[in-house]
């Protein structure tokens, strides 16, 4: 079922403010020329239509991250996230955006078994959400799958370094690349993913020097998270950078304190309801004075 048409009569979704041209994979890829990205790429996560509408004018890419497992569904990790969740939230984000390239995360278990399994899952995500690209975690081990998808019309963003779907193997979310062997493996993984055809690569939670090496070594844009300012772009989980959670990882900069602001607004509402101060005449329907 196609779910990405806007019905502005029955939903709060607003049609494109300016019917514009969406960022494309070749245009995004071309932001890095001869190893140099003049204008860093701005990427944020989005899971809902309204958040997509708010972020879209400021971003080149919106990522429907499987971090929605924790952020939206209160799950303990990204491991339980399903293809159904990614399709539904991907469609909402496509409906709420008109400018950014929308990429959707492939959830754990939907792509690792074989390139064929990955193709079936990715094709479903693209058909049901209308997204332009998928992202999947893994280095050398995923190279054959990335080549298989890229050669069959599915643009892929790689993801190396700290790969949260592997939390049970890694034993936690600590920064990667502290030993020489681990650092060398991250570089090898990034090269393998780029050589396989990924048009961009997310590098997460690595020592800054490794992020710099990966960025310098690859022809495709490298998007950092907990990585380095020298990356070709940056991505953060939007709810983290807006301060919606009390605890945020060290690499997140909080640009607002939405948790406190929401708390204050809801406290004011609750006080007015209890004191019968809300609603007032302004918010109730009364016969018009004649
Ligand atoms: O799931 C996610 O949100 C991500 C980003 C943090 C890169 O993969």
PDB file of C-alpha atoms and ligand atoms in Angstrom:
ATOM      1  CA  UNK A   1       0.000   0.000   0.000  1.00  0.00           C
ATOM      2  CA  UNK A   2       1.289   3.443  -0.878  1.00  0.00           C
ATOM      3  CA  UNK A   3       1.018   5.685   2.153  1.00  0.00           C
ATOM      4  CA  UNK A   4       2.841   8.813   1.164  1.00  0.00           C
ATOM      5  CA  UNK A   5       0.207  11.075  -0.406  1.00  0.00           C
ATOM      6  CA  UNK A   6      -0.757  14.132   1.575  1.00  0.00           C
ATOM      7  CA  UNK A   7      -4.464  14.521   2.331  1.00  0.00           C
ATOM      8  CA  UNK A   8      -4.454  18.079   3.597  1.00  0.00           C
ATOM      9  CA  UNK A   9      -8.241  18.011   4.076  1.00  0.00           C
ATOM     10  CA  UNK A  10      -8.201  15.386   6.772  1.00  0.00           C
ATOM     11  CA  UNK A  11      -4.833  15.727   8.434  1.00  0.00           C
ATOM     12  CA  UNK A  12      -2.652  18.447   9.857  1.00  0.00           C
ATOM     13  CA  UNK A  13      -0.098  17.783   7.138  1.00  0.00           C
ATOM     14  CA  UNK A  14       0.397  20.866   5.037  1.00  0.00           C
ATOM     15  CA  UNK A  15       1.264  20.663   1.363  1.00  0.00           C
ATOM     16  CA  UNK A  16       4.719  21.799   0.245  1.00  0.00           C
ATOM     17  CA  UNK A  17       5.109  25.487   1.084  1.00  0.00           C
ATOM     18  CA  UNK A  18       7.001  25.904  -2.168  1.00  0.00           C
ATOM     19  CA  UNK A  19       6.813  22.928  -4.509  1.00  0.00           C
ATOM     20  CA  UNK A  20      10.529  22.410  -4.659  1.00  0.00           C
ATOM     21  CA  UNK A  21      12.911  19.806  -5.867  1.00  0.00           C
ATOM     22  CA  UNK A  22      13.963  17.285  -3.271  1.00  0.00           C
ATOM     23  CA  UNK A  23      17.651  16.675  -2.645  1.00  0.00           C
ATOM     24  CA  UNK A  24      18.755  13.700  -4.720  1.00  0.00           C
ATOM     25  CA  UNK A  25      21.358  11.022  -4.104  1.00  0.00           C
ATOM     26  CA  UNK A  26      23.674  12.278  -6.928  1.00  0.00           C
ATOM     27  CA  UNK A  27      23.374  15.887  -5.672  1.00  0.00           C
ATOM     28  CA  UNK A  28      24.164  14.794  -2.139  1.00  0.00           C
ATOM     29  CA  UNK A  29      27.083  12.654  -3.287  1.00  0.00           C
ATOM     30  CA  UNK A  30      28.386  15.587  -5.349  1.00  0.00           C
ATOM     31  CA  UNK A  31      28.704  17.756  -2.238  1.00  0.00           C
ATOM     32  CA  UNK A  32      32.143  16.153  -1.831  1.00  0.00           C
ATOM     33  CA  UNK A  33      34.375  16.938  -4.784  1.00  0.00           C
ATOM     34  CA  UNK A  34      37.981  15.712  -4.948  1.00  0.00           C
ATOM     35  CA  UNK A  35      37.832  14.922  -1.257  1.00  0.00           C
ATOM     36  CA  UNK A  36      36.553  18.372  -0.251  1.00  0.00           C
ATOM     37  CA  UNK A  37      33.086  19.300   1.027  1.00  0.00           C
ATOM     38  CA  UNK A  38      32.700  23.075   0.887  1.00  0.00           C
ATOM     39  CA  UNK A  39      29.285  23.054   2.554  1.00  0.00           C
ATOM     40  CA  UNK A  40      28.938  20.509   5.373  1.00  0.00           C
ATOM     41  CA  UNK A  41      25.877  18.268   5.099  1.00  0.00           C
ATOM     42  CA  UNK A  42      23.182  18.783   7.732  1.00  0.00           C
ATOM     43  CA  UNK A  43      21.348  15.643   8.772  1.00  0.00           C
ATOM     44  CA  UNK A  44      18.959  15.003  11.672  1.00  0.00           C
ATOM     45  CA  UNK A  45      16.718  12.149  12.666  1.00  0.00           C
ATOM     46  CA  UNK A  46      12.949  12.453  12.218  1.00  0.00           C
ATOM     47  CA  UNK A  47      10.258   9.916  13.015  1.00  0.00           C
ATOM     48  CA  UNK A  48       7.024  11.868  12.650  1.00  0.00           C
ATOM     49  CA  UNK A  49       5.323  14.044  10.065  1.00  0.00           C
ATOM     50  CA  UNK A  50       5.321  17.209  12.196  1.00  0.00           C
ATOM     51  CA  UNK A  51       8.950  16.942  13.241  1.00  0.00           C
ATOM     52  CA  UNK A  52       9.887  16.379   9.603  1.00  0.00           C
ATOM     53  CA  UNK A  53       8.021  19.556   8.634  1.00  0.00           C
ATOM     54  CA  UNK A  54       9.950  21.555  11.234  1.00  0.00           C
ATOM     55  CA  UNK A  55      13.392  20.144  10.377  1.00  0.00           C
ATOM     56  CA  UNK A  56      13.062  19.891   6.618  1.00  0.00           C
ATOM     57  CA  UNK A  57      13.882  23.497   5.599  1.00  0.00           C
ATOM     58  CA  UNK A  58      17.174  23.345   7.522  1.00  0.00           C
ATOM     59  CA  UNK A  59      18.492  19.927   6.483  1.00  0.00           C
ATOM     60  CA  UNK A  60      19.834  18.160   3.427  1.00  0.00           C
ATOM     61  CA  UNK A  61      18.969  14.731   4.824  1.00  0.00           C
ATOM     62  CA  UNK A  62      16.381  13.410   7.270  1.00  0.00           C
ATOM     63  CA  UNK A  63      17.173  10.026   8.757  1.00  0.00           C
ATOM     64  CA  UNK A  64      14.360   7.835   9.985  1.00  0.00           C
ATOM     65  CA  UNK A  65      16.711   6.162  12.420  1.00  0.00           C
ATOM     66  CA  UNK A  66      16.013   2.900  14.163  1.00  0.00           C
ATOM     67  CA  UNK A  67      16.828   4.931  17.287  1.00  0.00           C
ATOM     68  CA  UNK A  68      13.040   5.422  17.181  1.00  0.00           C
ATOM     69  CA  UNK A  69      13.008   2.145  19.134  1.00  0.00           C
ATOM     70  CA  UNK A  70      14.258   3.957  22.227  1.00  0.00           C
ATOM     71  CA  UNK A  71      13.019   7.487  21.448  1.00  0.00           C
ATOM     72  CA  UNK A  72       9.437   6.717  20.349  1.00  0.00           C
ATOM     73  CA  UNK A  73       8.708   3.212  21.620  1.00  0.00           C
ATOM     74  CA  UNK A  74      10.688   3.113  24.886  1.00  0.00           C
ATOM     75  CA  UNK A  75      12.522  -0.052  23.861  1.00  0.00           C
ATOM     76  CA  UNK A  76      15.824  -0.947  25.563  1.00  0.00           C
ATOM     77  CA  UNK A  77      17.819  -0.931  22.288  1.00  0.00           C
ATOM     78  CA  UNK A  78      17.331  -0.859  18.514  1.00  0.00           C
ATOM     79  CA  UNK A  79      17.356  -4.663  18.336  1.00  0.00           C
ATOM     80  CA  UNK A  80      13.549  -5.174  18.668  1.00  0.00           C
ATOM     81  CA  UNK A  81      12.691  -2.555  15.988  1.00  0.00           C
ATOM     82  CA  UNK A  82      10.655  -4.012  13.106  1.00  0.00           C
ATOM     83  CA  UNK A  83      10.376  -3.377   9.393  1.00  0.00           C
ATOM     84  CA  UNK A  84       6.729  -2.368   9.941  1.00  0.00           C
ATOM     85  CA  UNK A  85       7.790   0.411  12.330  1.00  0.00           C
ATOM     86  CA  UNK A  86      10.389   1.701   9.871  1.00  0.00           C
ATOM     87  CA  UNK A  87       7.906   1.695   6.967  1.00  0.00           C
ATOM     88  CA  UNK A  88       5.210   3.538   8.926  1.00  0.00           C
ATOM     89  CA  UNK A  89       7.537   6.210  10.330  1.00  0.00           C
ATOM     90  CA  UNK A  90       9.376   6.525   7.009  1.00  0.00           C
ATOM     91  CA  UNK A  91       6.086   7.260   5.245  1.00  0.00           C
ATOM     92  CA  UNK A  92       5.189   9.898   7.866  1.00  0.00           C
ATOM     93  CA  UNK A  93       8.545  11.646   7.410  1.00  0.00           C
ATOM     94  CA  UNK A  94       8.266  11.602   3.618  1.00  0.00           C
ATOM     95  CA  UNK A  95       4.758  13.124   3.967  1.00  0.00           C
ATOM     96  CA  UNK A  96       6.128  15.874   6.189  1.00  0.00           C
ATOM     97  CA  UNK A  97       9.079  16.862   4.011  1.00  0.00           C
ATOM     98  CA  UNK A  98       9.562  18.301   0.551  1.00  0.00           C
ATOM     99  CA  UNK A  99      13.200  19.347   0.451  1.00  0.00           C
ATOM    100  CA  UNK A 100      15.410  16.837   2.278  1.00  0.00           C
ATOM    101  CA  UNK A 101      16.500  13.458   1.056  1.00  0.00           C
ATOM    102  CA  UNK A 102      14.809  10.942   3.353  1.00  0.00           C
ATOM    103  CA  UNK A 103      16.792   7.830   4.318  1.00  0.00           C
ATOM    104  CA  UNK A 104      15.337   5.002   6.404  1.00  0.00           C
ATOM    105  CA  UNK A 105      17.313   2.640   8.645  1.00  0.00           C
ATOM    106  CA  UNK A 106      17.126  -1.067   7.912  1.00  0.00           C
ATOM    107  CA  UNK A 107      16.243  -2.661  11.261  1.00  0.00           C
ATOM    108  CA  UNK A 108      18.203  -5.490  12.864  1.00  0.00           C
ATOM    109  CA  UNK A 109      17.350  -8.855  11.320  1.00  0.00           C
ATOM    110  CA  UNK A 110      15.949  -7.452   8.082  1.00  0.00           C
ATOM    111  CA  UNK A 111      19.138  -7.509   5.971  1.00  0.00           C
ATOM    112  CA  UNK A 112      22.022  -9.489   7.468  1.00  0.00           C
ATOM    113  CA  UNK A 113      21.083 -13.005   6.315  1.00  0.00           C
ATOM    114  CA  UNK A 114      21.754 -12.470   2.610  1.00  0.00           C
ATOM    115  CA  UNK A 115      21.834  -9.830  -0.123  1.00  0.00           C
ATOM    116  CA  UNK A 116      18.474 -11.201  -1.322  1.00  0.00           C
ATOM    117  CA  UNK A 117      16.890 -10.737   2.102  1.00  0.00           C
ATOM    118  CA  UNK A 118      18.310  -7.191   2.211  1.00  0.00           C
ATOM    119  CA  UNK A 119      16.916  -6.425  -1.257  1.00  0.00           C
ATOM    120  CA  UNK A 120      13.408  -7.631  -0.348  1.00  0.00           C
ATOM    121  CA  UNK A 121      13.412  -5.611   2.901  1.00  0.00           C
ATOM    122  CA  UNK A 122      14.864  -2.458   1.353  1.00  0.00           C
ATOM    123  CA  UNK A 123      12.494  -2.582  -1.623  1.00  0.00           C
ATOM    124  CA  UNK A 124       9.558  -2.860   0.790  1.00  0.00           C
ATOM    125  CA  UNK A 125      10.792   0.113   2.805  1.00  0.00           C
ATOM    126  CA  UNK A 126      11.178   2.210  -0.351  1.00  0.00           C
ATOM    127  CA  UNK A 127       7.779   1.219  -1.777  1.00  0.00           C
ATOM    128  CA  UNK A 128       5.849   1.734   1.457  1.00  0.00           C
ATOM    129  CA  UNK A 129       7.560   4.911   2.666  1.00  0.00           C
ATOM    130  CA  UNK A 130       8.608   6.717  -0.510  1.00  0.00           C
ATOM    131  CA  UNK A 131      12.119   7.240   0.896  1.00  0.00           C
ATOM    132  CA  UNK A 132      15.080   7.654  -1.481  1.00  0.00           C
ATOM    133  CA  UNK A 133      17.699   5.627   0.375  1.00  0.00           C
ATOM    134  CA  UNK A 134      18.278   3.129   3.148  1.00  0.00           C
ATOM    135  CA  UNK A 135      21.007   2.958   5.779  1.00  0.00           C
ATOM    136  CA  UNK A 136      22.460  -0.244   7.132  1.00  0.00           C
ATOM    137  CA  UNK A 137      25.064  -1.009   9.762  1.00  0.00           C
ATOM    138  CA  UNK A 138      28.271  -2.981   9.214  1.00  0.00           C
ATOM    139  CA  UNK A 139      31.606  -2.871   7.419  1.00  0.00           C
ATOM    140  CA  UNK A 140      33.409  -5.489   5.345  1.00  0.00           C
ATOM    141  CA  UNK A 141      30.807  -8.134   6.235  1.00  0.00           C
ATOM    142  CA  UNK A 142      28.094  -6.034   4.577  1.00  0.00           C
ATOM    143  CA  UNK A 143      30.074  -5.023   1.468  1.00  0.00           C
ATOM    144  CA  UNK A 144      28.577  -7.728  -0.777  1.00  0.00           C
ATOM    145  CA  UNK A 145      25.064  -6.762   0.330  1.00  0.00           C
ATOM    146  CA  UNK A 146      25.708  -3.053  -0.255  1.00  0.00           C
ATOM    147  CA  UNK A 147      26.995  -3.814  -3.778  1.00  0.00           C
ATOM    148  CA  UNK A 148      23.947  -6.021  -4.452  1.00  0.00           C
ATOM    149  CA  UNK A 149      21.540  -3.252  -3.413  1.00  0.00           C
ATOM    150  CA  UNK A 150      23.417  -0.390  -5.105  1.00  0.00           C
ATOM    151  CA  UNK A 151      23.563  -2.289  -8.404  1.00  0.00           C
ATOM    152  CA  UNK A 152      19.790  -2.832  -8.240  1.00  0.00           C
ATOM    153  CA  UNK A 153      18.589   0.742  -7.728  1.00  0.00           C
ATOM    154  CA  UNK A 154      18.691   0.984  -3.954  1.00  0.00           C
ATOM    155  CA  UNK A 155      20.913   3.829  -2.733  1.00  0.00           C
ATOM    156  CA  UNK A 156      22.695   2.833   0.465  1.00  0.00           C
ATOM    157  CA  UNK A 157      24.241   4.812   3.314  1.00  0.00           C
ATOM    158  CA  UNK A 158      26.791   2.761   5.267  1.00  0.00           C
ATOM    159  CA  UNK A 159      27.262   2.967   9.044  1.00  0.00           C
ATOM    160  CA  UNK A 160      30.559   2.016  10.708  1.00  0.00           C
ATOM    161  CA  UNK A 161      32.346   2.536  14.029  1.00  0.00           C
ATOM    162  CA  UNK A 162      29.887   2.183  16.879  1.00  0.00           C
ATOM    163  CA  UNK A 163      27.017   0.184  15.387  1.00  0.00           C
ATOM    164  CA  UNK A 164      24.184   0.163  17.973  1.00  0.00           C
ATOM    165  CA  UNK A 165      22.459  -2.929  16.527  1.00  0.00           C
ATOM    166  CA  UNK A 166      25.575  -4.874  17.582  1.00  0.00           C
ATOM    167  CA  UNK A 167      25.225  -3.763  21.219  1.00  0.00           C
ATOM    168  CA  UNK A 168      25.040  -7.376  22.401  1.00  0.00           C
ATOM    169  CA  UNK A 169      28.320  -8.189  20.680  1.00  0.00           C
ATOM    170  CA  UNK A 170      30.067  -4.936  21.618  1.00  0.00           C
ATOM    171  CA  UNK A 171      28.828  -5.034  25.218  1.00  0.00           C
ATOM    172  CA  UNK A 172      27.779  -1.366  25.288  1.00  0.00           C
ATOM    173  CA  UNK A 173      27.810   1.982  23.501  1.00  0.00           C
ATOM    174  CA  UNK A 174      31.356   3.128  24.309  1.00  0.00           C
ATOM    175  CA  UNK A 175      33.507   4.909  21.711  1.00  0.00           C
ATOM    176  CA  UNK A 176      35.267   2.636  19.245  1.00  0.00           C
ATOM    177  CA  UNK A 177      38.792   2.719  17.864  1.00  0.00           C
ATOM    178  CA  UNK A 178      40.768   3.127  21.066  1.00  0.00           C
ATOM    179  CA  UNK A 179      43.227   0.390  20.152  1.00  0.00           C
ATOM    180  CA  UNK A 180      45.322   0.402  16.975  1.00  0.00           C
ATOM    181  CA  UNK A 181      43.680  -2.797  15.766  1.00  0.00           C
ATOM    182  CA  UNK A 182      40.174  -1.414  16.274  1.00  0.00           C
ATOM    183  CA  UNK A 183      41.122   1.857  14.553  1.00  0.00           C
ATOM    184  CA  UNK A 184      42.548  -0.015  11.566  1.00  0.00           C
ATOM    185  CA  UNK A 185      39.383  -2.156  11.350  1.00  0.00           C
ATOM    186  CA  UNK A 186      37.138   0.942  11.260  1.00  0.00           C
ATOM    187  CA  UNK A 187      39.155   2.356   8.350  1.00  0.00           C
ATOM    188  CA  UNK A 188      39.047  -0.995   6.525  1.00  0.00           C
ATOM    189  CA  UNK A 189      35.296  -1.236   7.111  1.00  0.00           C
ATOM    190  CA  UNK A 190      34.667   2.302   5.845  1.00  0.00           C
ATOM    191  CA  UNK A 191      36.750   1.657   2.711  1.00  0.00           C
ATOM    192  CA  UNK A 192      34.950  -1.628   2.030  1.00  0.00           C
ATOM    193  CA  UNK A 193      31.523  -0.005   2.344  1.00  0.00           C
ATOM    194  CA  UNK A 194      32.499   2.913   0.080  1.00  0.00           C
ATOM    195  CA  UNK A 195      34.073   0.580  -2.496  1.00  0.00           C
ATOM    196  CA  UNK A 196      30.871  -1.494  -2.474  1.00  0.00           C
ATOM    197  CA  UNK A 197      28.869   1.536  -3.640  1.00  0.00           C
ATOM    198  CA  UNK A 198      27.516   3.322  -0.561  1.00  0.00           C
ATOM    199  CA  UNK A 199      26.893   6.958  -1.552  1.00  0.00           C
ATOM    200  CA  UNK A 200      27.569   8.216   1.992  1.00  0.00           C
ATOM    201  CA  UNK A 201      28.761   6.745   5.267  1.00  0.00           C
ATOM    202  CA  UNK A 202      27.800   7.483   8.855  1.00  0.00           C
ATOM    203  CA  UNK A 203      30.715   7.159  11.263  1.00  0.00           C
ATOM    204  CA  UNK A 204      29.477   6.916  14.836  1.00  0.00           C
ATOM    205  CA  UNK A 205      31.204   7.045  18.205  1.00  0.00           C
ATOM    206  CA  UNK A 206      34.850   6.841  17.174  1.00  0.00           C
ATOM    207  CA  UNK A 207      38.051   8.569  18.270  1.00  0.00           C
ATOM    208  CA  UNK A 208      38.324  11.926  16.475  1.00  0.00           C
ATOM    209  CA  UNK A 209      41.567  11.044  14.681  1.00  0.00           C
ATOM    210  CA  UNK A 210      39.951   7.973  13.100  1.00  0.00           C
ATOM    211  CA  UNK A 211      36.976   9.999  11.879  1.00  0.00           C
ATOM    212  CA  UNK A 212      39.461  12.417  10.302  1.00  0.00           C
ATOM    213  CA  UNK A 213      41.308   9.559   8.595  1.00  0.00           C
ATOM    214  CA  UNK A 214      38.090   8.032   7.272  1.00  0.00           C
ATOM    215  CA  UNK A 215      36.889  11.419   5.996  1.00  0.00           C
ATOM    216  CA  UNK A 216      40.196  12.034   4.241  1.00  0.00           C
ATOM    217  CA  UNK A 217      40.379   8.517   2.804  1.00  0.00           C
ATOM    218  CA  UNK A 218      36.905   8.251   1.253  1.00  0.00           C
ATOM    219  CA  UNK A 219      35.597   9.895  -1.896  1.00  0.00           C
ATOM    220  CA  UNK A 220      31.997   9.786  -0.611  1.00  0.00           C
ATOM    221  CA  UNK A 221      30.609  12.084   2.113  1.00  0.00           C
ATOM    222  CA  UNK A 222      31.269  10.947   5.669  1.00  0.00           C
ATOM    223  CA  UNK A 223      28.598  12.003   8.160  1.00  0.00           C
ATOM    224  CA  UNK A 224      29.799  12.092  11.745  1.00  0.00           C
ATOM    225  CA  UNK A 225      28.030  11.503  15.057  1.00  0.00           C
ATOM    226  CA  UNK A 226      30.360  11.498  18.014  1.00  0.00           C
ATOM    227  CA  UNK A 227      33.152  11.725  15.440  1.00  0.00           C
ATOM    228  CA  UNK A 228      34.877  14.932  14.247  1.00  0.00           C
ATOM    229  CA  UNK A 229      34.084  18.474  13.042  1.00  0.00           C
ATOM    230  CA  UNK A 230      36.151  17.646   9.938  1.00  0.00           C
ATOM    231  CA  UNK A 231      33.560  15.116   8.730  1.00  0.00           C
ATOM    232  CA  UNK A 232      31.673  16.096   5.574  1.00  0.00           C
ATOM    233  CA  UNK A 233      28.472  16.429   7.579  1.00  0.00           C
ATOM    234  CA  UNK A 234      26.932  15.829  10.981  1.00  0.00           C
ATOM    235  CA  UNK A 235      23.910  13.940  12.253  1.00  0.00           C
ATOM    236  CA  UNK A 236      22.293  13.882  15.695  1.00  0.00           C
ATOM    237  CA  UNK A 237      19.171  12.382  17.175  1.00  0.00           C
ATOM    238  CA  UNK A 238      16.842  15.396  17.143  1.00  0.00           C
ATOM    239  CA  UNK A 239      15.268  14.676  20.531  1.00  0.00           C
ATOM    240  CA  UNK A 240      18.778  14.618  22.060  1.00  0.00           C
ATOM    241  CA  UNK A 241      19.864  17.959  20.609  1.00  0.00           C
ATOM    242  CA  UNK A 242      16.546  19.563  21.597  1.00  0.00           C
ATOM    243  CA  UNK A 243      17.017  18.430  25.209  1.00  0.00           C
ATOM    244  CA  UNK A 244      13.978  16.172  25.387  1.00  0.00           C
ATOM    245  CA  UNK A 245      15.818  13.703  27.571  1.00  0.00           C
ATOM    246  CA  UNK A 246      17.559  14.450  30.860  1.00  0.00           C
ATOM    247  CA  UNK A 247      20.502  12.225  29.939  1.00  0.00           C
ATOM    248  CA  UNK A 248      22.294  12.649  26.636  1.00  0.00           C
ATOM    249  CA  UNK A 249      25.487  11.084  25.319  1.00  0.00           C
ATOM    250  CA  UNK A 250      28.676  13.108  25.727  1.00  0.00           C
ATOM    251  CA  UNK A 251      28.897  13.889  22.004  1.00  0.00           C
ATOM    252  CA  UNK A 252      25.487  15.593  21.911  1.00  0.00           C
ATOM    253  CA  UNK A 253      25.210  19.352  22.165  1.00  0.00           C
ATOM    254  CA  UNK A 254      21.860  20.394  23.668  1.00  0.00           C
ATOM    255  CA  UNK A 255      20.508  23.333  21.687  1.00  0.00           C
ATOM    256  CA  UNK A 256      17.400  23.636  23.884  1.00  0.00           C
ATOM    257  CA  UNK A 257      15.870  22.233  27.039  1.00  0.00           C
ATOM    258  CA  UNK A 258      12.522  21.050  25.701  1.00  0.00           C
ATOM    259  CA  UNK A 259      11.950  18.621  28.568  1.00  0.00           C
ATOM    260  CA  UNK A 260      11.933  21.501  31.053  1.00  0.00           C
ATOM    261  CA  UNK A 261       9.849  23.711  28.775  1.00  0.00           C
ATOM    262  CA  UNK A 262       7.242  20.998  28.187  1.00  0.00           C
ATOM    263  CA  UNK A 263       7.140  20.274  31.918  1.00  0.00           C
ATOM    264  CA  UNK A 264       6.493  23.964  32.682  1.00  0.00           C
ATOM    265  CA  UNK A 265       3.766  24.263  30.021  1.00  0.00           C
ATOM    266  CA  UNK A 266       1.985  21.117  31.207  1.00  0.00           C
ATOM    267  CA  UNK A 267       2.252  22.219  34.843  1.00  0.00           C
ATOM    268  CA  UNK A 268       0.609  25.538  33.906  1.00  0.00           C
ATOM    269  CA  UNK A 269      -2.175  23.713  32.038  1.00  0.00           C
ATOM    270  CA  UNK A 270      -2.778  21.308  34.910  1.00  0.00           C
ATOM    271  CA  UNK A 271      -2.956  24.221  37.377  1.00  0.00           C
ATOM    272  CA  UNK A 272      -5.492  26.084  35.231  1.00  0.00           C
ATOM    273  CA  UNK A 273      -7.664  22.988  34.739  1.00  0.00           C
ATOM    274  CA  UNK A 274      -7.692  22.338  38.474  1.00  0.00           C
ATOM    275  CA  UNK A 275      -8.403  26.014  39.207  1.00  0.00           C
ATOM    276  CA  UNK A 276     -11.172  26.168  36.542  1.00  0.00           C
ATOM    277  CA  UNK A 277      -9.215  28.930  34.758  1.00  0.00           C
ATOM    278  CA  UNK A 278      -9.143  26.939  31.503  1.00  0.00           C
ATOM    279  CA  UNK A 279     -11.052  27.079  29.221  1.00  0.00           C
ATOM    280  CA  UNK A 280     -12.070  30.753  29.198  1.00  0.00           C
ATOM    281  CA  UNK A 281     -14.566  32.461  26.905  1.00  0.00           C
ATOM    282  CA  UNK A 282     -11.862  32.594  24.246  1.00  0.00           C
ATOM    283  CA  UNK A 283     -11.724  28.817  23.962  1.00  0.00           C
ATOM    284  CA  UNK A 284     -15.460  27.983  24.260  1.00  0.00           C
ATOM    285  CA  UNK A 285     -18.253  28.126  21.682  1.00  0.00           C
ATOM    286  CA  UNK A 286     -20.991  30.634  22.501  1.00  0.00           C
ATOM    287  CA  UNK A 287     -23.810  32.070  20.398  1.00  0.00           C
ATOM    288  CA  UNK A 288     -22.642  35.137  18.464  1.00  0.00           C
ATOM    289  CA  UNK A 289     -23.912  38.408  19.911  1.00  0.00           C
ATOM    290  CA  UNK A 290     -26.513  39.893  17.474  1.00  0.00           C
TER     291      UNK A 290
HETATM  292  O1  LIG B   1      19.295   5.300  14.410  1.00  0.00           O
HETATM  293  C1  LIG B   1      19.819   6.422  14.344  1.00  0.00           C
HETATM  294  O2  LIG B   1      19.255   7.435  14.753  1.00  0.00           O
HETATM  295  C2  LIG B   1      21.135   6.518  13.727  1.00  0.00           C
HETATM  296  C3  LIG B   1      21.866   7.808  13.821  1.00  0.00           C
HETATM  297  C4  LIG B   1      22.117   8.213  15.188  1.00  0.00           C
HETATM  298  C5  LIG B   1      23.064   7.853  12.966  1.00  0.00           C
HETATM  299  O3  LIG B   1      21.604   5.566  13.167  1.00  0.00           O
END
